[in-house]
Short mmCIF file of C-alpha atoms and ligand atoms in Angstrom, two decimals:
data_model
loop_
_atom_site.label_atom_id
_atom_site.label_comp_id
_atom_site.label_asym_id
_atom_site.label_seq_id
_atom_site.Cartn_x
_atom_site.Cartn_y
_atom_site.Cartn_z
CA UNK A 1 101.28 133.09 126.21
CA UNK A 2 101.98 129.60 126.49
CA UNK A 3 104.36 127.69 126.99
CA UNK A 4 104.11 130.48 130.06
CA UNK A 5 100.73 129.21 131.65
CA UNK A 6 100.36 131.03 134.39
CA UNK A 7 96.86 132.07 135.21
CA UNK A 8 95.67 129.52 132.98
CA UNK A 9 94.18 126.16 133.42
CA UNK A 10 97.57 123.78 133.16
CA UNK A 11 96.92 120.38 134.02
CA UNK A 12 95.77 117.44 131.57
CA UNK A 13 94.11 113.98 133.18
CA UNK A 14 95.44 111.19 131.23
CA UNK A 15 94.74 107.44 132.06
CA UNK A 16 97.96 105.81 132.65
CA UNK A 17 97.20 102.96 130.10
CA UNK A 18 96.71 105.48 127.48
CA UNK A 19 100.32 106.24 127.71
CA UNK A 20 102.15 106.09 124.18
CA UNK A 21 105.34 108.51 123.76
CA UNK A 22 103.74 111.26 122.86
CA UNK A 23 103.27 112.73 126.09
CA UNK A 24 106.29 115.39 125.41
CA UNK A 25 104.11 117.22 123.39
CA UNK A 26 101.55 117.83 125.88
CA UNK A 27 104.15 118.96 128.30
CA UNK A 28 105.77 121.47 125.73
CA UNK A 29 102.87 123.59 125.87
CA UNK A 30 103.78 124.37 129.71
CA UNK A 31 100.71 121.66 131.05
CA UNK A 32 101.49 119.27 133.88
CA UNK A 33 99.98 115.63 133.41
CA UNK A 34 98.05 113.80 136.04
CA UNK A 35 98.12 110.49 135.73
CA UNK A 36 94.97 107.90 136.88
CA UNK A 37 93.81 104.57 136.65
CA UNK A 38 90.57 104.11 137.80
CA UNK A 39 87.17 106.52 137.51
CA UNK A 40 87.42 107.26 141.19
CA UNK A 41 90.96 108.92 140.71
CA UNK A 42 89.80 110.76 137.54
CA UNK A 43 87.14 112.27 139.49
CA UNK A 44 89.37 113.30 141.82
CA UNK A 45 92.38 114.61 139.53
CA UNK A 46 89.98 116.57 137.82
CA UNK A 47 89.80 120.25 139.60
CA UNK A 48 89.67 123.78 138.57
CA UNK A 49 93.33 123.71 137.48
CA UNK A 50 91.89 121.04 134.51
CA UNK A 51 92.32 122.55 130.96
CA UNK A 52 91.70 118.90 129.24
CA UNK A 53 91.19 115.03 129.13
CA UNK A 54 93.32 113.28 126.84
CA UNK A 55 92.48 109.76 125.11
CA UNK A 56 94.43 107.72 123.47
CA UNK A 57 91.73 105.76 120.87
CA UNK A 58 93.91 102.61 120.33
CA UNK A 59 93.75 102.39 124.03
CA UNK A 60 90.41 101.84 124.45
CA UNK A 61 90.80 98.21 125.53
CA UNK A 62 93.42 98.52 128.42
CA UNK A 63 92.26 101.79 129.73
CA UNK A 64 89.63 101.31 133.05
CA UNK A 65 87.39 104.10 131.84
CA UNK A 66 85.89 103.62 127.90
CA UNK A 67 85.40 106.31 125.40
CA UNK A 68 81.64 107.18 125.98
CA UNK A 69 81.93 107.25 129.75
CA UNK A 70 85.19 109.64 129.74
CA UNK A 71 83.61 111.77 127.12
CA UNK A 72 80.04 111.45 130.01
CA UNK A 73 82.63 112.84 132.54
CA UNK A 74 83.90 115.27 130.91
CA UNK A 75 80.51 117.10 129.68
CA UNK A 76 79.41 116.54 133.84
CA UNK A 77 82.78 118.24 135.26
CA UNK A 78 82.62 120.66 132.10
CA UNK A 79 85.99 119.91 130.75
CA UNK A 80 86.97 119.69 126.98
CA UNK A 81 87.88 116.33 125.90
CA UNK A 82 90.77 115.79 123.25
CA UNK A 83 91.12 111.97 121.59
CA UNK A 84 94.63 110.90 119.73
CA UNK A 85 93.13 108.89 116.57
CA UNK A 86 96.26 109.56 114.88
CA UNK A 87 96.29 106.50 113.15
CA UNK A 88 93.01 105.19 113.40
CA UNK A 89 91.50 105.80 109.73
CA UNK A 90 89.93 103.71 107.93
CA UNK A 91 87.59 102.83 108.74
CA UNK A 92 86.20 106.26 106.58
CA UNK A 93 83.52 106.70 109.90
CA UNK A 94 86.09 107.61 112.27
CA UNK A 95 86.34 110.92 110.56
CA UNK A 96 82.97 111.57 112.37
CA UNK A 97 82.08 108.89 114.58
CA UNK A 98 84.04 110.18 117.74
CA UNK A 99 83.09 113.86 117.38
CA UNK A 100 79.28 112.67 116.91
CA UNK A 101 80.22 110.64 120.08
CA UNK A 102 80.93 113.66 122.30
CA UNK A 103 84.86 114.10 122.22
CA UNK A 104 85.02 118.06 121.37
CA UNK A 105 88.70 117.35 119.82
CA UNK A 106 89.60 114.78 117.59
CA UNK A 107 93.27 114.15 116.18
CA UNK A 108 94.26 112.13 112.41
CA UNK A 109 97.86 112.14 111.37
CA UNK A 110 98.02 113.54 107.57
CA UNK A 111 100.34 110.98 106.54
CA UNK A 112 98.87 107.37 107.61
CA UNK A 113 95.32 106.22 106.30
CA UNK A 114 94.64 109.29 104.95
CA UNK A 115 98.15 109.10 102.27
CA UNK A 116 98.39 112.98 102.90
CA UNK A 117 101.42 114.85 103.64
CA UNK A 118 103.35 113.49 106.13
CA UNK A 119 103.42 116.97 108.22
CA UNK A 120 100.46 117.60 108.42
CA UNK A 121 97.40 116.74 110.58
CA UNK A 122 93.39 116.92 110.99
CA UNK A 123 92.35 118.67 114.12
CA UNK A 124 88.30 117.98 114.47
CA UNK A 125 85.55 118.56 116.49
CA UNK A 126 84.45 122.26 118.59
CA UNK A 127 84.62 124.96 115.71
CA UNK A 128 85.43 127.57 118.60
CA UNK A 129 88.03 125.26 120.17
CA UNK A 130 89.68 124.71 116.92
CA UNK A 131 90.24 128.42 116.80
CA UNK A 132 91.43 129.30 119.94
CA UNK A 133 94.29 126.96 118.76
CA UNK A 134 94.63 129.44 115.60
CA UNK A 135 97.27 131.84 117.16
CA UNK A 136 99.38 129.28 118.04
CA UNK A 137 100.07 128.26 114.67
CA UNK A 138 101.89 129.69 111.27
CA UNK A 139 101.35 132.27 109.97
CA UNK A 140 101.11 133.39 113.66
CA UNK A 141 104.18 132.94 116.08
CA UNK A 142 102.51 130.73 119.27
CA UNK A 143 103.89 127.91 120.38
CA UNK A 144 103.10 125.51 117.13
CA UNK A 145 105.39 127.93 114.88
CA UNK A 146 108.12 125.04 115.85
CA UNK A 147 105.93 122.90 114.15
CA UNK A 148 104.92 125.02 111.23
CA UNK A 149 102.54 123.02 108.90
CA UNK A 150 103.06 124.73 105.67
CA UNK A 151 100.88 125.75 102.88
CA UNK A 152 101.56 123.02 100.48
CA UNK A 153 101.05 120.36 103.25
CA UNK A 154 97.72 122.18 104.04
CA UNK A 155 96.46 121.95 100.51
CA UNK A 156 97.95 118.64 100.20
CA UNK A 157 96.38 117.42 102.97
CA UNK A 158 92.94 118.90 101.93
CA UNK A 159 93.35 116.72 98.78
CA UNK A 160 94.43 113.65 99.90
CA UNK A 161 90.90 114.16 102.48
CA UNK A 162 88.98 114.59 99.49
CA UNK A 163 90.48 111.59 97.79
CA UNK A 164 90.13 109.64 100.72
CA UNK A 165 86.10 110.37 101.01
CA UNK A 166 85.21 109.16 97.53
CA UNK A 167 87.80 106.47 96.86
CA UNK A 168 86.43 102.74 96.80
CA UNK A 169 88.14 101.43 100.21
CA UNK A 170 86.89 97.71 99.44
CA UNK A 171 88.32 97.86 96.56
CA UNK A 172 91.83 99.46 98.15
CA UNK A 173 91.65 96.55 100.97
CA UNK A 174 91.71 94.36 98.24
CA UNK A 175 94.41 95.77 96.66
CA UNK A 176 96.29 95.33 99.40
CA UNK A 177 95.35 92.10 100.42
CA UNK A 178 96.66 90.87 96.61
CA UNK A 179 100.27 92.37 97.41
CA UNK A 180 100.16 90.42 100.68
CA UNK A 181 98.79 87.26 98.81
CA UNK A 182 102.19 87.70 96.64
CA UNK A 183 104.85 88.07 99.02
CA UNK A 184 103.06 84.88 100.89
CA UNK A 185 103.14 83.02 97.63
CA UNK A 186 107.23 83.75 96.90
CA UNK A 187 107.71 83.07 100.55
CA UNK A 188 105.88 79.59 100.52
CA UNK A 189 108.44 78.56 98.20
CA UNK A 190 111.11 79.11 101.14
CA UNK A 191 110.95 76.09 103.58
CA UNK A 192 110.32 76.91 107.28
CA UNK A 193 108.85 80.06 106.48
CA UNK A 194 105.29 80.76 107.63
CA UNK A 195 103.31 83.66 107.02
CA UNK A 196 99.98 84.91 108.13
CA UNK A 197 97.59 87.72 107.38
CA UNK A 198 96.05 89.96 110.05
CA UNK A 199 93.84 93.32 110.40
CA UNK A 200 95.04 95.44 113.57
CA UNK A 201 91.88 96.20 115.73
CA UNK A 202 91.90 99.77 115.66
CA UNK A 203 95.20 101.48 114.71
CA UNK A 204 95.94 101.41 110.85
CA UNK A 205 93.03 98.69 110.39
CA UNK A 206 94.45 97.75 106.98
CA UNK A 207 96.11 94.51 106.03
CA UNK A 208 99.72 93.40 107.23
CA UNK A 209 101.03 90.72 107.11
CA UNK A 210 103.56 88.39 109.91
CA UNK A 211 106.51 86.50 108.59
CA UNK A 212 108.02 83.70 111.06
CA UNK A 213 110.76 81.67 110.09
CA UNK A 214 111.80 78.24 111.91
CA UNK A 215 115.13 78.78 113.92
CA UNK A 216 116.46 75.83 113.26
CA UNK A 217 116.29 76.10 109.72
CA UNK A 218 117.04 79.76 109.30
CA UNK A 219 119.53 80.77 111.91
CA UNK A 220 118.83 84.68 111.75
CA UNK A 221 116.99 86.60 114.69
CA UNK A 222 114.48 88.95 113.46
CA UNK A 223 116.42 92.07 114.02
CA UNK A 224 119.21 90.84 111.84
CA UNK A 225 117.07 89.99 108.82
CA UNK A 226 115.60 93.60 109.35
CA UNK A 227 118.90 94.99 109.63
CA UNK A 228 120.23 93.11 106.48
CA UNK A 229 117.01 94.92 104.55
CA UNK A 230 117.67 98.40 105.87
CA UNK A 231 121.16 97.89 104.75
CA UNK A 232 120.56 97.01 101.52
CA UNK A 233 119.34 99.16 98.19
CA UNK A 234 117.17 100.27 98.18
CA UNK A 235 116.49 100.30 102.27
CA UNK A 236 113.48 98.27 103.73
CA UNK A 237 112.58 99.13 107.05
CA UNK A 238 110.88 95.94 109.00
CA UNK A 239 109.64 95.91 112.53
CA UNK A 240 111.32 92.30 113.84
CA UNK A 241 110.21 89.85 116.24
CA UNK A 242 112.03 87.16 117.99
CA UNK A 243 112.02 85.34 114.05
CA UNK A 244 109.78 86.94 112.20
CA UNK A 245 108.77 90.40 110.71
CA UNK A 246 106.09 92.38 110.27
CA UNK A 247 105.18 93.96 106.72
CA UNK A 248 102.56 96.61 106.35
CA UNK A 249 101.99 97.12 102.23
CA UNK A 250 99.93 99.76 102.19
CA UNK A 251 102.25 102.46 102.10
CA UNK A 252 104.41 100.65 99.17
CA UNK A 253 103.74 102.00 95.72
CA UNK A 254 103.36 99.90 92.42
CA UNK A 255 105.53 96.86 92.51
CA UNK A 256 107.24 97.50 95.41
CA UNK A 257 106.18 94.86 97.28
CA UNK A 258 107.57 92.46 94.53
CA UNK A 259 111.07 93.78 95.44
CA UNK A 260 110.78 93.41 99.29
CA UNK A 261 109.08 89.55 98.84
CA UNK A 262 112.11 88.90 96.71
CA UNK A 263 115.19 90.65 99.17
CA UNK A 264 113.63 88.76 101.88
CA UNK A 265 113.08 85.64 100.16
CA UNK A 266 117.08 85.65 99.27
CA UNK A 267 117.97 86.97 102.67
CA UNK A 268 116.23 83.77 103.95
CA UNK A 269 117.13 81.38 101.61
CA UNK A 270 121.03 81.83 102.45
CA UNK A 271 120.12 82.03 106.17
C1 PLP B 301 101.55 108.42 114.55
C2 PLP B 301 100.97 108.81 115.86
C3 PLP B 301 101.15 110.09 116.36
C4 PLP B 301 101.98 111.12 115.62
O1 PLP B 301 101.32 111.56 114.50
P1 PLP B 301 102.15 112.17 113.26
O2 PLP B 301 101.08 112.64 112.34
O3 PLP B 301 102.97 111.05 112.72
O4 PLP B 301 102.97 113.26 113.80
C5 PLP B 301 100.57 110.41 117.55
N1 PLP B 301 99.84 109.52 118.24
C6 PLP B 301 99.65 108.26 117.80
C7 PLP B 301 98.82 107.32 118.60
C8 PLP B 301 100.21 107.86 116.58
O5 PLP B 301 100.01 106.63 116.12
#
C-alpha cells in the first residue's frame, strides 16, 4: 500500500519548467520524480518503472513539450497522463476541454474559480482511474485519509459545480470589472498612483487589477504598504511588487472592495 511502492510502478516524468511547489505531494505517495527538458529526454525517462506524466497547465508556455504532444506521448508509450488545472477555471470549457483533449486526469481546486469549498477538489477524466484512487481516500484509510475531504465539502463542492455551470460568467466578469473600475476611480484621486487592469493568460483568467505608485512621491516599498494592510482591521492580504500591488476582487464579497480602495487610498495618501 502506498506510500510503500514496492512492486509498483514509482516514478513520475515531469518537465522541469512545469515545476511549481507542489511537487511534495507527488513524492508523499512514495513516487520518485524524473525531471526533463526536452522530448528526447522524456522519451528516454519514460521506462517500465513510469506510473504517470504530470503537467502543469499554466505552464504550457515555458515547457519544451505542449499539451497535445505530451498527451500524443503518453497514449504511444501507454502511460496515464495527469494535468494540474488547479486554478485554471473559467473559462467554463476547461471543465472538459483537456479531458476531450486526451489527458486521462484532470485536476480543479474547489475553492478558486469554482467559489466551492476551499478543501475540496475535482479529480476528472478515466472513470476507472478515478477509482483506483477510491481506497486511498475517506471513508477508507489510504494514503489521502491525511487529507480527508469531508462530506460537507463534497456536497458543497457539488453545489458550487452546479452553480458554476448555469451562472451568467459575462455577466460575473463584469461584475468584477465594476469593483476594479472603483478602486481605480478612488485611487485616481491619489497623485502618483497608477493603476491598470489585466486578465492572467491562463491561471485564474478573471480580472485583477496592478497598483504602482511613484517612489518619489510615495516613499513606501510594496511590501510595506502590504504589510500595513495585513496589519490592519480587518486584514488585507496584497501580493507587493517593487511599488505596487496586486488586487484580485473576485474573491471579495459585497462592498468589500470599497473598504480595501479606501485603506489603501489612506495608506498612500500619508506615504
Ligand atoms: C492552488 C494550486 C494548487 C493547490 O490547490 P488547492 O485546491 O488550493 O489545494 C495546486 N496547483 C496549482 C497550480 C495551484 O494553483
Amino acid at each position: 500500500m502506498i506510500p510503500d511502492t514496492t512492486g509498483m510502478k514509482c516514478e513520475i516524468v515531469q518537465q522541469k519548467s512545469h515545476r511549481c511547489g507542489y511537487e511534495a505531494q507527488m513524492l508523499l505517495t512514495g513516487a520518485k520524480i524524473v525531471w526533463v527538458e526536452t522530448r528526447e529526454q522524456m522519451e528516454a525517462a519514460i521506462n517500465d518503472r513510469t506510473a504517470m506524466m504530470f503537467f502543469l497547465n499554466l505552464a504550457d508556455p515555458r515547457g519544451q513539450i505542449k499539451r497535445e504532444e505530451f498527451v500524443k506521448i503518453g497514449k504511444a508509450r501507454g502511460v496515464p497522463t495527469f494535468m494540474d488545472a488547479a486554478a485554471d477555471v473559467p473559462p467554463a470549457s476547461h471543465l472538459s476541454d483537456y479531458v476531450k483533449m486526451g489527458f486521462d486526469l484532470v485536476a480543479f481546486s474547489g475553492g478558486k474559480g469554482l467559489l466551492g469549498p476551499q478543501a475540496s477538489g475535482l479529480l476528472l477524466g478515466n472513470k476507472e482511474m478515478i477509482e483506483w484512487g477510491m481506497p486511498c481516500i475517506s471513508p477508507h484509510g489510504g494514503i489521502g485519509r491525511g487529507m480527508k475531504v469531508g462530506k460537507e465539502e463534497i456536497m458543497g463542492l457539488l453545489a458550487a459545480v452546479e452553480r458554476y455551470l448555469k451562472v451568467d460568467h459575462d455577466a460575473e466578469f463584469r461584475l468584477l470589472e465594476s469593483k476594479i473600475k472603483y478602486i481605480m476611480d478612488v485611487l485616481a484621486k491619489v497623485p502618483g498612483v497608477k493603476t491598470e487592469q489585466f486578465v492572467p493568460e491562463i491561471a485564474n483568467h478573471l480580472p485583477h487589477m496592478r497598483v504602482d505608485w511613484d517612489p518619489a512621491q510615495h516613499k513606501l516599498t510594496g511590501e510595506q504598504v502590504s504589510k500595513q494592510l495585513l496589519e490592519g482591521d480587518p486584514a488585507i492580504m496584497l501580493p507587493a511588487s517593487q511599488n505596487g500591488v496586486t488586487i484580485s476582487v473576485w474573491m471579495m464579497r459585497g462592498d468589500e472592495h470599497r473598504l480595501v480602495a479606501a485603506r489603501l487610498r489612506d495608506i498612500l495618501a500619508k506615504a
